[in-house]
Amino acid sequence: MAEKEKKEKPKIPRQKMPEQEPRVRAKNFNEVPFGYTPELAQLEASRCIQCKKPKCIEGCPVEIDIPAFIKLILDGDFVGSARKLKERNSLPAICGRVCPQEDQCEKVCIVGKKEEPVAVGRLERFAADWEREKGEVFIPEKAPATGKRVAVVGSGPAGLTVAGDLILKGHEVIIFEALHKTGGVLIYGIPEFRLPKDIVQAEVNYLEQLGVKVECNCVIGRIETVDELLKEYDAIFLGLGAGLPQFLNVPGENFCGIYSANEYLTRSNLMKAYLFPQYDTPIARGRNVAVFGAGNVAMDSARTALRLGADTVRIIYRRSRDEMPARIEEIHHAEEEGVQFYLLTAPIKFLGDDNGWVTGVECLRMELGEPDESGRRRPVPIKGSEFQLECDMAVVAIGAGPNPLLPTTTPGLELNKRGYIVGDLETGKTSKTGVWAGGDIVTGSATVILAMGAGRKAANSIHDYLMSK
Amino acid sequence: MYKITYKREMAENTVCHFKVDAPRIARKAKPGQFVVLKANETGERIPLTMGGTDPSDGTIDLIFQVVGKSTALLRTLNVGDAIQDIIGPLGKPTHVENLGTVVCVGGGTGVAVMYPITKAYKEAGNHVIAIIGARTKDLLILEDEMKAASHDLRVTTDDGSYGHHGFVTDVLKKILDDQKEVKLIVGIGPVPMMKFLCKLTKGYGVKTMVSLNPIMVDATGMCGACRVTVGGKTMFCCVDGPEFDGHEVDYDELVKRQRAYLTEEKASMDRFKEIGR
Ligand SMILES: Cc1cc2nc3c(=O)[nH]c(=O)nc-3n(C[C@H](O)[C@H](O)[C@H](O)COP(=O)(O)OP(=O)(O)OC[C@H]3O[C@@H](n4cnc5c(N)ncnc54)[C@H](O)[C@@H]3O)c2cc1C
Ligand code: SF4
Ligand code: FES
């Protein structure tokens, strides 16, 4: 079937985005790729064979009409292309940058069977940037006011999606955010060099233009409980994310200079400590940095450390290269910039000096044994393989869990045994009437696009509920 | 934006008292809780304990010692100026119940933190003995307030310029020797004070609560900057505290972690003195 649809073999290779030289960019916080020029975008767009049964759409968690938006780029209607994207995805400039396309649309792209897949993500980014930079952002008509009020807790991708969808359907929407800035992980976690913060700000401004109210500095569970909100609002969406940092639980972990990835990235991104002393928040500028873990968060931490002046940055991971959960592109970028990888290595304790500052870490070498529950081969320590690595700073990036602050102040909200909120995957409904949840607080740490998808489903379900109430 | 409605300098201008318009926080806050504030766009997030709240006029009291750039900058603000961000109330409230006799010990600016807690213990029906101390007479704060909030107020100064000549622990020891029925001691002040106070009270076997002030960033349990070791376990002070069983706290670790950014803090302060922002 698929083979028959293949009309002609594209002769043009997959177009690269021009980007900063590794050696230059490892010393600054500017975005790494510059993005396509219109010419490059159209060249890449011409590689799409406009399949009758496009696989890419099935691979996209929010089912963007990919061939259609690519066709509009080819036709030179870049603004039209952005609007096509926005029919399904309200944050294309962000998704074009941070989605793992290699596991989604591009993985199943039909061109990709014989050669490299169409660069869907880069094209998405191009169209969305064009619209924003040209000031062509389109403000859609809102449905007539329904008089219903919805409170969204958390302003990450899940919360922003719910807010955007429900305001268009005519409801009143207010977002409560614990931090002093909106965007969730997009603003505090993902670094500027991967996702410029003014893009996130532009998306929030757009929602405010539509009439969404935003209240920062509101930790729900403290300043107001969910039950108190339920008295004022007809429905509540919880998009709290998975913000609780996990530590290694090895001796010496509280030495100074050892950060959770959340703290390290929050200092650098949200608080702009990379601009210290123009900004007041300090951050350790380690020369010799150890980063534990091998996901996107670890790569972001390692690359941030390089930019803050480190001579050596080592990723220490207890499994092997094949199991590293980070996006290939991020691993590649980190390697290019000079991050070193210590695989099959596990920390057993930290060493420190008299001031309580970290000076090193003792590790064990591992080998791969039998597969575990996740199907990945379990790392087992090699006896007697202890060795020490020097470091004057370390970042623990081995995952995150659910923050119990709101759940523990919300009676009647069912949690699973790991502490995540139980939410219906199709509707986002929780065990508590009038309360929906979605994104990382339901699924555990996942992706921006999955959080947005969950937000969309919850918004539809909330709308049905409000209209039948 | 949170407007400053009142300003008073205390303790030889080393301590500053603001009333700030924050009606929602004022309505919700309980003794022992704190706020995080960020003075302006480039500011850092710093935790400050509330010295009191007035739900009727919607203000909260912030009493802070000028120790570094952020507090020095804060002190330059005046009535009518605004603080960009205030987040709160944060942390667990003090667990207040009627126990009998309670001794509340405050040192330095810790007295400001102690004041609403002392008041709450008195209101709950306890017999409250308060001890407040400072290095010297001019640095003593909230004496009248503490007198009103307790049944029996003792004052100490390190140099003997006022009240008992010596440390709060001297006075506490005397009370513990004289009175057998002290049920709880609450100690808030500089880390060395809390450390020695707990060493003393441990010997008497009297339960002692302390309020810790490690470096914080978000103060919502999201970063772990505020890790403290209590009873051999790592806790996040911002959500698990700020009050802990004083006999279980690793004070030496706390002091070291509080000093993690001394170099940067000095650089920041020097820059502030030079350019005034
Ligand atoms: C460093 C890092 C890099 C990443 N890189 C990628 C990537 O390249 N691609 C990708 O797809 N995904 C990536 N992810 C994952 C992705 O960012 C998350 O899956 C996604 O942001 C989850 O969205 P969310 O809306 O569920 O929650 P979040 O983005 O976590 O937002 C939750 C928000 O809720 C707020 N909140 C929490 N509790 C309360 C409360 N009680 N009251 C008020 N507000 C509250 C939080 O402050 C936060 O702002 C990365 C994550 C991190 C940490
Ligand atoms: S992006 Fe790939 S799968 Fe999708 S329509 Fe184009 S060629 Fe087909
Ligand atoms: S200050 Fe971040 S977790 Fe306590």
Coordinates of C-alpha atoms and ligand atoms in Angstrom, one line a residue, chain A residues 97-100 153-160 176-179 181-191 194 218-221 239-243 262 265 269 296-298 300-301 327 330 403 405-406 438-441 444-452, chain B residues 220 222, ligand 1:
Chain A
R97 CA 11.6 23.0 18.8
V98 CA 11.2 20.5 21.5
C99 CA 9.0 17.6 20.2
P100 CA 10.8 14.3 19.7
V153 CA -3.9 25.3 38.1
G154 CA -0.4 25.3 36.6
S155 CA 0.7 27.1 33.5
G156 CA 2.7 24.4 31.8
P157 CA 1.8 23.2 28.3
A158 CA -1.2 21.2 29.7
G159 CA -2.7 24.2 31.5
L160 CA -2.0 26.6 28.7
F176 CA -3.2 30.1 38.8
E177 CA 0.6 29.6 38.7
A178 CA 2.8 29.0 41.8
L179 CA 5.9 30.6 40.3
K181 CA 6.3 33.4 35.7
T182 CA 4.1 31.3 33.5
G183 CA 5.1 28.4 31.2
G184 CA 6.0 25.6 33.6
V185 CA 8.9 23.5 32.5
L186 CA 9.0 25.6 29.3
I187 CA 10.1 28.6 31.4
Y188 CA 12.0 27.1 34.3
G189 CA 13.4 23.9 32.9
I190 CA 14.2 24.0 29.2
P191 CA 17.2 26.3 28.6
R194 CA 16.9 25.3 23.2
C218 CA -0.5 31.5 43.8
V219 CA 0.4 28.2 45.3
I220 CA -2.9 26.3 45.3
G221 CA -3.1 24.2 48.4
G239 CA -1.9 20.7 35.3
L240 CA 0.7 20.6 38.1
G241 CA 3.5 18.8 36.2
A242 CA 5.9 16.4 37.9
G243 CA 8.0 18.8 39.8
N262 CA 15.4 21.4 38.9
L265 CA 18.0 24.8 35.7
N269 CA 16.6 29.8 33.4
N296 CA 16.8 15.5 28.2
V297 CA 17.1 17.1 31.6
A298 CA 20.6 15.7 32.1
D300 CA 20.2 20.4 29.3
S301 CA 22.1 20.5 32.7
R327 CA 16.5 12.8 22.3
E330 CA 20.2 16.5 22.2
N403 CA 4.7 17.2 44.3
L405 CA 1.6 19.8 48.2
L406 CA -1.8 20.1 46.3
G438 CA -3.7 16.1 32.8
G439 CA -0.1 16.2 31.7
D440 CA 2.9 15.0 33.8
I441 CA 0.9 15.0 37.0
G444 CA 4.6 11.0 35.1
S445 CA 7.3 12.9 33.2
A446 CA 6.5 12.8 29.5
T447 CA 6.6 15.3 26.8
V448 CA 5.2 18.8 25.9
I449 CA 3.0 17.4 23.2
L450 CA 1.5 14.7 25.3
A451 CA 0.7 17.3 28.0
M452 CA -0.9 19.4 25.4
Chain B
T220 CA 7.2 25.0 46.9
M222 CA 10.3 21.8 43.5
Ligands
LIG1 C1 14.7 20.2 31.7 C2 13.6 19.6 30.9 C3 13.7 19.4 29.6 C4 12.7 18.8 28.9 N1 12.8 18.7 27.5 C5 11.7 18.3 26.8 C6 11.8 18.2 25.3 O1 12.8 18.5 24.7 N2 10.7 17.8 24.7 C7 9.5 17.5 25.3 O2 8.6 17.2 24.6 N3 9.5 17.5 26.7 C8 10.5 17.9 27.4 N4 10.4 17.9 28.8 C9 9.2 17.4 29.4 C10 8.1 18.4 29.3 O3 8.6 19.7 29.6 C11 7.0 18.1 30.3 O4 6.5 16.8 30.0 C12 5.8 19.1 30.2 O5 6.2 20.4 30.4 C13 4.7 18.8 31.1 O6 3.7 19.7 31.1 P1 2.7 20.0 32.2 O7 1.8 21.1 31.8 O8 2.1 18.7 32.6 O9 3.5 20.5 33.5 P2 4.7 21.5 33.7 O10 5.3 22.0 32.5 O11 5.6 20.9 34.7 O12 3.9 22.8 34.4 C14 3.3 22.6 35.7 C15 3.1 24.0 36.3 O13 2.2 23.9 37.4 C16 2.7 24.7 38.4 N5 2.2 24.2 39.7 C17 2.5 23.0 40.3 N6 1.8 22.9 41.5 C18 1.1 24.0 41.6 C19 0.2 24.5 42.6 N7 0.0 23.7 43.7 N8 -0.4 25.7 42.5 C20 -0.1 26.4 41.4 N9 0.7 26.0 40.4 C21 1.3 24.8 40.5 C22 4.2 24.6 38.3 O14 4.8 25.7 39.0 C23 4.4 24.6 36.8 O15 4.6 25.9 36.3 C24 11.5 18.4 29.5 C25 11.4 18.6 30.9 C26 12.4 19.1 31.6 C27 12.3 19.3 33.1

